[in-house]
Amino acid sequence: MEPKRFSTKDLHTGRMVYFFFFSGFGILMTFLNVYYRSRGISGLQIGTLTAAFPLVGMIFAPLWGYLNDRLGNPKVILALATTGTLGSLVGMNAASSFVQLLGAVGVLGAFYSMLMPVVDVVNLKLLEGQRERYGEQRIWGSLGFIFTTLSTGWLFERFGLHTMFAVCGAAFLGMLVGVLRLPAGLRTERRGSSGGLRLLVTNPAWMIFTVGQFILSISSTGMNHFLGVYMRELGAGESLVGMAVGIGAVSELPVMRFSQFFLKRLGAPRMLLLACGAYALRFVLYSWMPSAEWALLVGLLNGLTFGMFWVSAVVYINTIAPPEYQTTAQSLVTSVVSLATVSGAPLSGWVFDHWGGSTLYGLYIVLALTAGGVLAWGVRRTGLGKTHSERTA
């Protein structure tokens, strides 16, 4: 029986969900730690808050994934998680102490942790097996990210960083509208026995990818969380911080647009290696940064770092995961990133407090090169470098 054919309108709805999700994500990633610092919170406390978010997410993401794979109805899961995210933003805005803020951040992590993996799975499902076109959908997330990071810095400078919660809430409200417009027939494979999951997590390619991603994610998430704080230490205002992150997101657009070409020519695993090398170069340039304005140019590498890595990782995991475990697999990827953040954020905060941003990014250079070495070993020794067509030929 042929799978249900989704319409162009359905693909547009998937893009709408991406746009508003990454609009909200862009605000949180760019300005949340700057907001913490504006409240007098120390680097170590910022690291603790940064770690609390993924720590809770690391626990809840596989549970959400299990529930989605059990029900086979991602639309319901997304609506619930988006509503919970909106409620947690209200709590963060109302928090008057570090403990209250820590609790609200934990609630945010519980709901937010499921959004990205399910949004990815939904859009891959809408593409109906044409994984190489994933970038055509995901590019709309980059556009949303660019829109908010470039347009909100001046707003927060004028009206205060506390207004970020209202703007971010508006973005997630737009996402909820998009989720409710997703086609009623959008279903994922329902979970059968546990054998498929066991085959996935014991697959050498999966295990090597997981180790490499974990090491790289310590540095990449640390970069995201401390770049704004590092720039503020160098004299930047909110507008410059937002501009630096927004310009970086602009550089993702060609990678997303031509991801089909890259995936066909290089294969997802080799794209991961390229991303690791680009991350190392990016960290070198940040560690040498004499003024905050340099971040505008360095951020242009974001397409070859985050853009290249994320597209190849999502497509690769979707390729090796059994159909009934695709949401769980993407959720496990999210959990690996969360574990890396939990492990690295307090250390990053401590290094930043004691030795500054230059030393912190020097540490990230070592981690990026190590991650690339792990993945390169996997490509050479275990066949990690094979494309989907090579494995199924």
Coordinates of N, CA and C in Angstrom, one line a residue, residues 30-231:
T30 N 20.5 33.1 22.3 CA 21.4 34.3 22.1 C 21.3 35.2 23.4
F31 N 20.2 35.3 24.0 CA 20.0 36.3 25.1 C 19.8 35.8 26.5
L32 N 19.5 34.5 26.6 CA 19.2 34.0 28.0 C 20.3 34.2 28.9
N33 N 21.5 33.8 28.5 CA 22.7 33.9 29.5 C 23.1 35.4 29.7
V34 N 22.8 36.2 28.6 CA 23.1 37.7 28.8 C 22.1 38.2 29.8
Y35 N 20.8 37.7 29.8 CA 19.8 38.1 30.8 C 20.3 37.7 32.2
Y36 N 20.8 36.4 32.3 CA 21.2 36.0 33.6 C 22.3 36.9 34.1
R37 N 23.3 37.3 33.3 CA 24.4 38.1 33.7 C 23.9 39.5 34.1
S38 N 22.8 40.0 33.4 CA 22.3 41.3 33.7 C 21.7 41.3 35.1
R39 N 21.3 40.2 35.6 CA 20.7 40.1 36.9 C 21.8 39.8 38.0
G40 N 23.0 39.9 37.6 CA 24.1 39.7 38.6 C 24.5 38.3 38.9
I41 N 24.1 37.3 38.1 CA 24.4 35.9 38.3 C 25.8 35.6 37.8
S42 N 26.5 34.9 38.6 CA 27.9 34.6 38.3 C 28.1 33.6 37.2
G43 N 29.3 33.5 36.7 CA 29.5 32.5 35.6 C 29.2 31.1 36.0
L44 N 29.6 30.7 37.3 CA 29.3 29.4 37.8 C 27.8 29.1 37.9
Q45 N 27.1 30.1 38.3 CA 25.6 30.0 38.4 C 25.0 29.9 37.0
I46 N 25.6 30.7 36.1 CA 25.1 30.6 34.7 C 25.3 29.2 34.2
G47 N 26.5 28.6 34.5 CA 26.8 27.3 34.1 C 25.8 26.3 34.7
T48 N 25.4 26.5 36.0 CA 24.5 25.6 36.7 C 23.1 25.7 36.0
L49 N 22.6 26.9 35.7 CA 21.4 27.0 35.0 C 21.4 26.4 33.6
T50 N 22.5 26.6 32.9 CA 22.7 26.1 31.6 C 22.7 24.5 31.7
A51 N 23.3 24.0 32.7 CA 23.3 22.5 32.9 C 22.0 22.0 33.3
A52 N 21.2 22.7 34.1 CA 19.9 22.2 34.6 C 18.9 22.0 33.5
F53 N 18.9 22.9 32.5 CA 18.0 22.8 31.4 C 18.2 21.5 30.6
P54 N 19.4 21.1 30.2 CA 19.6 19.8 29.5 C 19.5 18.6 30.4
L55 N 19.9 18.8 31.7 CA 19.8 17.7 32.6 C 18.4 17.1 32.7
V56 N 17.5 18.0 32.8 CA 16.1 17.6 32.8 C 15.7 17.1 31.5
G57 N 16.1 17.8 30.4 CA 15.8 17.4 29.1 C 16.3 16.0 28.7
M58 N 17.5 15.7 29.2 CA 18.1 14.4 29.0 C 17.3 13.3 29.5
I59 N 16.6 13.5 30.7 CA 15.7 12.5 31.3 C 14.4 12.4 30.5
F60 N 13.8 13.6 30.1 CA 12.5 13.6 29.6 C 12.5 13.3 28.1
A61 N 13.5 13.6 27.3 CA 13.5 13.5 25.9 C 13.2 12.0 25.5
P62 N 13.9 11.0 26.0 CA 13.6 9.6 25.7 C 12.2 9.2 26.1
L63 N 11.7 9.8 27.2 CA 10.4 9.4 27.6 C 9.3 10.0 26.6
W64 N 9.6 11.2 26.2 CA 8.7 11.8 25.2 C 8.8 11.0 23.9
G65 N 10.0 10.6 23.5 CA 10.2 9.8 22.3 C 9.5 8.5 22.4
Y66 N 9.5 7.9 23.5 CA 8.8 6.6 23.7 C 7.3 6.8 23.6
L67 N 6.8 7.9 24.2 CA 5.4 8.1 24.2 C 4.9 8.4 22.7
N68 N 5.7 9.1 22.0 CA 5.4 9.4 20.6 C 5.4 8.2 19.7
D69 N 6.5 7.3 19.9 CA 6.5 6.1 19.1 C 5.4 5.1 19.5
R70 N 5.0 5.2 20.8 CA 3.9 4.3 21.3 C 2.6 4.8 20.7
L71 N 2.3 6.1 20.7 CA 1.1 6.6 20.1 C 1.1 6.7 18.6
G72 N 2.2 7.0 18.1 CA 2.3 7.3 16.6 C 1.6 8.6 16.2
N73 N 1.5 9.5 17.1 CA 0.7 10.8 16.8 C 1.6 12.0 17.2
P74 N 2.5 12.4 16.4 CA 3.4 13.5 16.8 C 2.7 14.8 16.9
K75 N 1.6 15.0 16.3 CA 0.9 16.3 16.4 C 0.4 16.5 17.8
V76 N -0.1 15.5 18.5 CA -0.5 15.7 19.9 C 0.6 15.9 20.8
I77 N 1.7 15.2 20.6 CA 2.9 15.4 21.4 C 3.5 16.8 21.3
L78 N 3.6 17.3 20.0 CA 4.1 18.7 19.8 C 3.2 19.7 20.4
A79 N 1.9 19.5 20.3 CA 1.0 20.5 20.9 C 1.1 20.6 22.4
L80 N 1.3 19.4 23.1 CA 1.4 19.4 24.5 C 2.8 20.0 24.9
A81 N 3.9 19.6 24.2 CA 5.2 20.2 24.6 C 5.3 21.7 24.3
T82 N 4.7 22.2 23.3 CA 4.7 23.6 23.0 C 3.9 24.4 24.0
T83 N 2.8 23.9 24.5 CA 2.0 24.5 25.5 C 2.8 24.6 26.8
G84 N 3.4 23.5 27.2 CA 4.3 23.4 28.4 C 5.4 24.4 28.3
T85 N 6.0 24.6 27.1 CA 7.1 25.5 26.9 C 6.6 26.9 27.2
L86 N 5.4 27.3 26.7 CA 4.9 28.6 26.9 C 4.7 28.9 28.4
G87 N 4.1 27.9 29.1 CA 3.9 28.0 30.6 C 5.2 28.2 31.3
S88 N 6.3 27.5 30.9 CA 7.5 27.6 31.6 C 8.2 29.0 31.4
L89 N 8.0 29.6 30.2 CA 8.5 31.0 30.0 C 7.8 32.0 30.9
V90 N 6.6 31.8 31.2 CA 5.9 32.7 32.2 C 6.5 32.5 33.5
G91 N 6.8 31.3 33.9 CA 7.5 31.0 35.2 C 8.8 31.7 35.3
M92 N 9.6 31.6 34.3 CA 11.0 32.2 34.3 C 10.9 33.7 34.4
N93 N 9.9 34.3 33.7 CA 9.8 35.7 33.8 C 9.4 36.2 35.2
A94 N 8.6 35.4 35.9 CA 8.1 35.7 37.2 C 9.1 35.4 38.4
A95 N 10.1 34.6 38.1 CA 11.1 34.1 39.1 C 11.8 35.3 39.7
S96 N 11.9 35.3 41.0 CA 12.5 36.5 41.7 C 13.8 36.0 42.5
S97 N 14.2 34.8 42.4 CA 15.4 34.3 43.1 C 16.0 33.3 42.2
F98 N 17.3 33.0 42.5 CA 18.0 32.0 41.7 C 17.3 30.6 41.8
V99 N 16.9 30.2 43.0 CA 16.2 28.9 43.2 C 14.9 28.8 42.3
Q100 N 14.1 29.9 42.3 CA 12.9 29.9 41.5 C 13.2 29.8 40.1
L101 N 14.3 30.6 39.7 CA 14.7 30.5 38.3 C 15.2 29.2 37.9
L102 N 15.9 28.5 38.8 CA 16.4 27.2 38.5 C 15.2 26.2 38.3
G103 N 14.2 26.3 39.1 CA 13.0 25.4 39.0 C 12.3 25.7 37.7
A104 N 12.1 26.9 37.3 CA 11.4 27.3 36.0 C 12.2 26.8 34.8
V105 N 13.6 26.9 34.9 CA 14.4 26.4 33.8 C 14.3 24.8 33.7
G106 N 14.1 24.2 34.8 CA 13.9 22.7 34.8 C 12.6 22.3 34.1
V107 N 11.6 23.1 34.4 CA 10.3 22.8 33.8 C 10.4 23.1 32.2
L108 N 11.1 24.1 31.9 CA 11.3 24.4 30.5 C 12.0 23.2 29.8
G109 N 13.1 22.7 30.5 CA 13.8 21.6 29.9 C 13.0 20.4 29.7
A110 N 12.0 20.1 30.6 CA 11.1 19.0 30.5 C 10.3 19.0 29.2
F111 N 9.7 20.1 28.9 CA 8.9 20.3 27.7 C 9.6 20.6 26.4
Y112 N 10.6 21.4 26.5 CA 11.3 21.9 25.4 C 12.1 20.8 24.7
S113 N 12.6 19.8 25.6 CA 13.5 18.7 25.1 C 12.8 17.9 24.0
M114 N 11.5 17.9 23.9 CA 10.9 17.1 22.8 C 10.6 17.8 21.5
L115 N 10.7 19.1 21.6 CA 10.3 19.9 20.4 C 11.2 19.6 19.2
M116 N 12.5 19.8 19.3 CA 13.3 19.7 18.1 C 13.3 18.3 17.5
P117 N 13.5 17.2 18.3 CA 13.4 15.8 17.6 C 12.1 15.5 16.9
V118 N 11.0 15.9 17.5 CA 9.7 15.6 16.9 C 9.5 16.5 15.7
V119 N 9.9 17.8 15.8 CA 9.7 18.7 14.6 C 10.6 18.1 13.4
D120 N 11.8 17.6 13.7 CA 12.6 17.0 12.7 C 11.9 15.8 12.1
V121 N 11.4 14.9 12.9 CA 10.7 13.7 12.5 C 9.5 14.0 11.6
V122 N 8.7 15.0 12.1 CA 7.5 15.4 11.4 C 7.8 15.9 10.0
N123 N 8.9 16.7 9.8 CA 9.2 17.2 8.5 C 9.8 16.1 7.6
L124 N 10.6 15.2 8.2 CA 11.1 14.1 7.4 C 9.9 13.2 7.0
K125 N 8.9 13.1 7.8 CA 7.7 12.3 7.4 C 6.9 13.0 6.3
L126 N 6.8 14.3 6.4 CA 6.1 15.0 5.3 C 6.9 14.9 4.0
L127 N 8.2 14.7 4.0 CA 9.0 14.5 2.8 C 8.8 13.1 2.2
E128 N 8.3 12.2 3.0 CA 8.0 10.8 2.5 C 9.1 10.1 1.8
G129 N 10.2 10.0 2.6 CA 11.3 9.2 2.2 C 12.4 10.0 1.4
Q130 N 12.1 11.3 1.1 CA 13.1 12.1 0.3 C 14.0 12.8 1.3
R131 N 14.8 12.1 2.1 CA 15.6 12.7 3.2 C 16.5 13.7 2.7
E132 N 17.0 13.6 1.5 CA 18.0 14.6 1.0 C 17.4 15.9 0.8
R133 N 16.1 16.1 0.8 CA 15.4 17.4 0.7 C 15.2 18.0 2.1
Y134 N 15.7 17.4 3.1 CA 15.5 17.9 4.5 C 15.9 19.4 4.7
G135 N 17.0 19.7 4.0 CA 17.5 21.1 4.1 C 16.5 22.1 3.6
E136 N 15.6 21.7 2.6 CA 14.7 22.7 2.1 C 13.6 23.0 3.1
Q137 N 13.3 22.1 4.0 CA 12.4 22.4 5.1 C 13.1 23.1 6.2
R138 N 14.3 22.6 6.6 CA 15.0 23.2 7.7 C 15.5 24.6 7.5
I139 N 15.6 25.0 6.3 CA 16.1 26.4 6.0 C 15.1 27.4 6.6
W140 N 13.9 27.0 6.7 CA 12.9 28.0 7.3 C 13.1 28.2 8.8
G141 N 13.7 27.2 9.4 CA 14.1 27.4 10.8 C 15.2 28.4 10.9
S142 N 16.2 28.3 10.0 CA 17.3 29.3 10.0 C 16.7 30.7 9.7
L143 N 15.7 30.8 8.8 CA 15.1 32.2 8.6 C 14.5 32.7 9.8
G144 N 13.8 31.9 10.6 CA 13.2 32.4 11.8 C 14.2 32.8 12.8
F145 N 15.3 32.0 12.9 CA 16.4 32.3 13.8 C 17.0 33.7 13.4
I146 N 17.3 33.9 12.2 CA 17.8 35.1 11.7 C 16.9 36.3 12.0
F147 N 15.6 36.1 11.8 CA 14.7 37.2 12.0 C 14.7 37.7 13.4
T148 N 14.7 36.8 14.4 CA 14.6 37.3 15.8 C 15.9 37.7 16.3
T149 N 17.0 37.1 15.9 CA 18.3 37.5 16.4 C 18.8 38.8 15.9
L150 N 18.4 39.1 14.6 CA 18.8 40.4 14.0 C 17.8 41.6 14.4
S151 N 16.6 41.2 14.8 CA 15.6 42.3 15.0 C 15.2 42.6 16.4
T152 N 15.7 41.7 17.3 CA 15.2 41.9 18.7 C 16.3 42.6 19.6
G153 N 17.5 42.6 19.2 CA 18.6 43.2 20.1 C 18.3 44.6 20.5
W154 N 17.9 45.4 19.5 CA 17.6 46.8 19.7 C 16.4 47.0 20.7
L155 N 15.4 46.0 20.5 CA 14.2 46.1 21.4 C 14.6 45.8 22.8
F156 N 15.5 44.9 23.1 CA 15.9 44.5 24.4 C 16.7 45.6 25.0
E157 N 17.5 46.3 24.2 CA 18.3 47.4 24.7 C 17.4 48.6 25.1
R158 N 16.3 48.8 24.4 CA 15.5 49.9 24.7 C 14.5 49.6 25.9
F159 N 13.9 48.4 25.9 CA 12.9 48.1 26.9 C 13.3 47.2 28.0
G160 N 14.5 46.6 27.9 CA 15.0 45.7 28.9 C 15.0 44.3 28.5
L161 N 16.0 43.5 29.0 CA 16.1 42.1 28.6 C 14.9 41.3 29.1
H162 N 14.2 41.7 30.1 CA 13.0 41.0 30.6 C 11.9 40.8 29.5
T163 N 11.9 41.7 28.6 CA 10.9 41.6 27.5 C 11.1 40.4 26.6
M164 N 12.3 39.8 26.7 CA 12.6 38.6 25.8 C 11.6 37.5 26.0
F165 N 11.0 37.4 27.3 CA 10.1 36.3 27.5 C 8.8 36.5 26.8
A166 N 8.3 37.7 26.7 CA 7.1 38.0 25.9 C 7.3 37.8 24.4
V167 N 8.4 38.2 23.9 CA 8.7 38.0 22.5 C 8.9 36.5 22.2
C168 N 9.6 35.8 23.0 CA 9.9 34.4 22.8 C 8.5 33.7 22.9
G169 N 7.7 34.1 23.9 CA 6.4 33.4 24.0 C 5.5 33.6 22.8
A170 N 5.6 34.8 22.1 CA 4.9 35.0 20.9 C 5.3 34.1 19.8
A171 N 6.6 33.8 19.8 CA 7.1 32.9 18.7 C 6.6 31.5 19.0
F172 N 6.6 31.0 20.2 CA 6.1 29.7 20.5 C 4.6 29.6 20.3
L173 N 3.9 30.7 20.5 CA 2.5 30.7 20.2 C 2.2 30.5 18.7
G174 N 3.1 31.2 17.9 CA 3.0 31.0 16.5 C 3.3 29.5 16.1
M175 N 4.2 28.9 16.8 CA 4.5 27.5 16.5 C 3.3 26.6 16.8
L176 N 2.6 26.9 18.0 CA 1.5 26.1 18.3 C 0.4 26.2 17.3
V177 N 0.2 27.4 16.7 CA -0.8 27.5 15.6 C -0.4 26.6 14.5
G178 N 0.9 26.6 14.1 CA 1.4 25.8 13.0 C 1.2 24.3 13.3
V179 N 1.5 23.9 14.6 CA 1.3 22.5 15.0 C -0.2 22.1 14.8
L180 N -1.1 22.9 15.2 CA -2.5 22.6 15.1 C -3.0 22.5 13.7
R181 N -2.2 23.1 12.7 CA -2.6 23.0 11.3 C -1.9 21.9 10.6
L182 N -1.1 21.1 11.3 CA -0.5 19.9 10.6 C -1.6 18.9 10.2
P183 N -1.4 18.2 9.1 CA -2.4 17.3 8.6 C -2.8 16.2 9.6
A184 N -4.1 15.9 9.7 CA -4.6 14.9 10.6 C -4.1 13.6 10.4
G185 N -3.7 13.3 9.1 CA -3.2 12.0 8.7 C -1.7 11.8 9.0
L186 N -1.1 12.7 9.6 CA 0.4 12.6 9.9 C 0.6 11.6 11.1
R187 N 1.1 10.5 10.8 CA 1.3 9.5 11.8 C 2.7 8.9 11.6
T188 N 3.3 8.5 12.7 CA 4.6 7.8 12.6 C 4.4 6.3 12.9
E189 N 5.4 5.5 12.6 CA 5.3 4.1 12.8 C 5.2 3.8 14.3
R190 N 4.2 2.9 14.6 CA 4.1 2.6 16.1 C 5.1 1.5 16.5
R191 N 5.5 1.7 17.7 CA 6.6 0.8 18.2 C 6.2 -0.6 18.3
G192 N 7.0 -1.5 17.9 CA 6.8 -3.0 18.1 C 7.6 -3.5 19.2
S193 N 8.4 -4.5 18.9 CA 9.3 -5.1 20.0 C 10.5 -4.2 20.2
S194 N 11.3 -4.5 21.2 CA 12.4 -3.8 21.6 C 13.7 -4.2 20.8
G195 N 13.5 -5.2 19.9 CA 14.7 -5.6 19.1 C 15.3 -4.6 18.2
G196 N 14.4 -3.8 17.6 CA 14.9 -2.7 16.7 C 15.8 -1.7 17.4
L197 N 15.3 -1.3 18.6 CA 16.1 -0.3 19.4 C 17.4 -0.9 19.8
R198 N 17.4 -2.2 20.2 CA 18.6 -2.9 20.6 C 19.6 -2.9 19.5
L199 N 19.1 -3.2 18.3 CA 20.0 -3.2 17.1 C 20.6 -1.8 16.8
L200 N 19.8 -0.8 17.1 CA 20.3 0.6 16.8 C 21.4 0.9 17.8
V201 N 21.2 0.8 19.1 CA 22.1 1.3 20.1 C 23.4 0.4 20.2
T202 N 23.3 -0.8 19.6 CA 24.5 -1.7 19.6 C 25.2 -1.6 18.2
N203 N 24.7 -0.8 17.3 CA 25.3 -0.7 16.0 C 26.6 0.1 16.2
P204 N 27.8 -0.4 15.7 CA 29.0 0.3 15.9 C 29.0 1.7 15.3
A205 N 28.3 1.9 14.2 CA 28.2 3.2 13.6 C 27.5 4.2 14.5
W206 N 26.4 3.7 15.2 CA 25.7 4.6 16.1 C 26.6 4.9 17.3
M207 N 27.3 3.9 17.9 CA 28.1 4.2 19.1 C 29.2 5.2 18.8
I208 N 29.9 5.0 17.7 CA 31.0 5.9 17.4 C 30.4 7.3 17.1
F209 N 29.3 7.4 16.4 CA 28.7 8.7 16.2 C 28.4 9.4 17.5
T210 N 27.8 8.6 18.4 CA 27.4 9.1 19.7 C 28.6 9.7 20.5
V211 N 29.7 9.0 20.5 CA 30.9 9.4 21.2 C 31.4 10.7 20.6
G212 N 31.5 10.7 19.3 CA 32.0 11.9 18.6 C 31.1 13.1 18.8
Q213 N 29.8 12.9 18.7 CA 28.8 14.0 18.9 C 28.9 14.5 20.4
F214 N 29.1 13.6 21.3 CA 29.1 14.0 22.7 C 30.3 15.0 22.9
I215 N 31.5 14.6 22.4 CA 32.7 15.4 22.6 C 32.5 16.8 21.9
L216 N 32.0 16.7 20.7 CA 31.9 18.0 20.0 C 30.8 18.9 20.6
S217 N 29.7 18.3 21.2 CA 28.7 19.1 21.7 C 29.1 19.8 23.0
I218 N 30.1 19.3 23.7 CA 30.6 20.0 24.9 C 31.1 21.4 24.4
S219 N 31.8 21.4 23.3 CA 32.3 22.7 22.8 C 31.3 23.5 22.1
S220 N 30.5 22.9 21.3 CA 29.5 23.7 20.4 C 28.4 24.3 21.3
T221 N 27.9 23.6 22.3 CA 26.9 24.2 23.2 C 27.5 25.2 24.1
G222 N 28.8 25.0 24.5 CA 29.5 26.0 25.3 C 29.7 27.3 24.5
M223 N 30.0 27.1 23.3 CA 30.2 28.3 22.4 C 28.9 29.1 22.4
N224 N 27.7 28.4 22.2 CA 26.4 29.1 22.1 C 26.1 29.8 23.4
H225 N 26.4 29.1 24.5 CA 25.9 29.7 25.8 C 26.8 30.8 26.3
F226 N 28.1 30.8 25.9 CA 29.0 31.8 26.5 C 29.5 32.9 25.5
L227 N 29.1 32.8 24.2 CA 29.5 33.7 23.2 C 29.0 35.1 23.6
G228 N 27.7 35.2 23.9 CA 27.1 36.5 24.3 C 27.8 37.1 25.5
V229 N 28.0 36.3 26.5 CA 28.7 36.8 27.7 C 30.1 37.2 27.4
Y230 N 30.8 36.4 26.6 CA 32.2 36.8 26.2 C 32.2 38.1 25.4
M231 N 31.2 38.3 24.5 CA 31.2 39.6 23.8 C 30.8 40.7 24.7

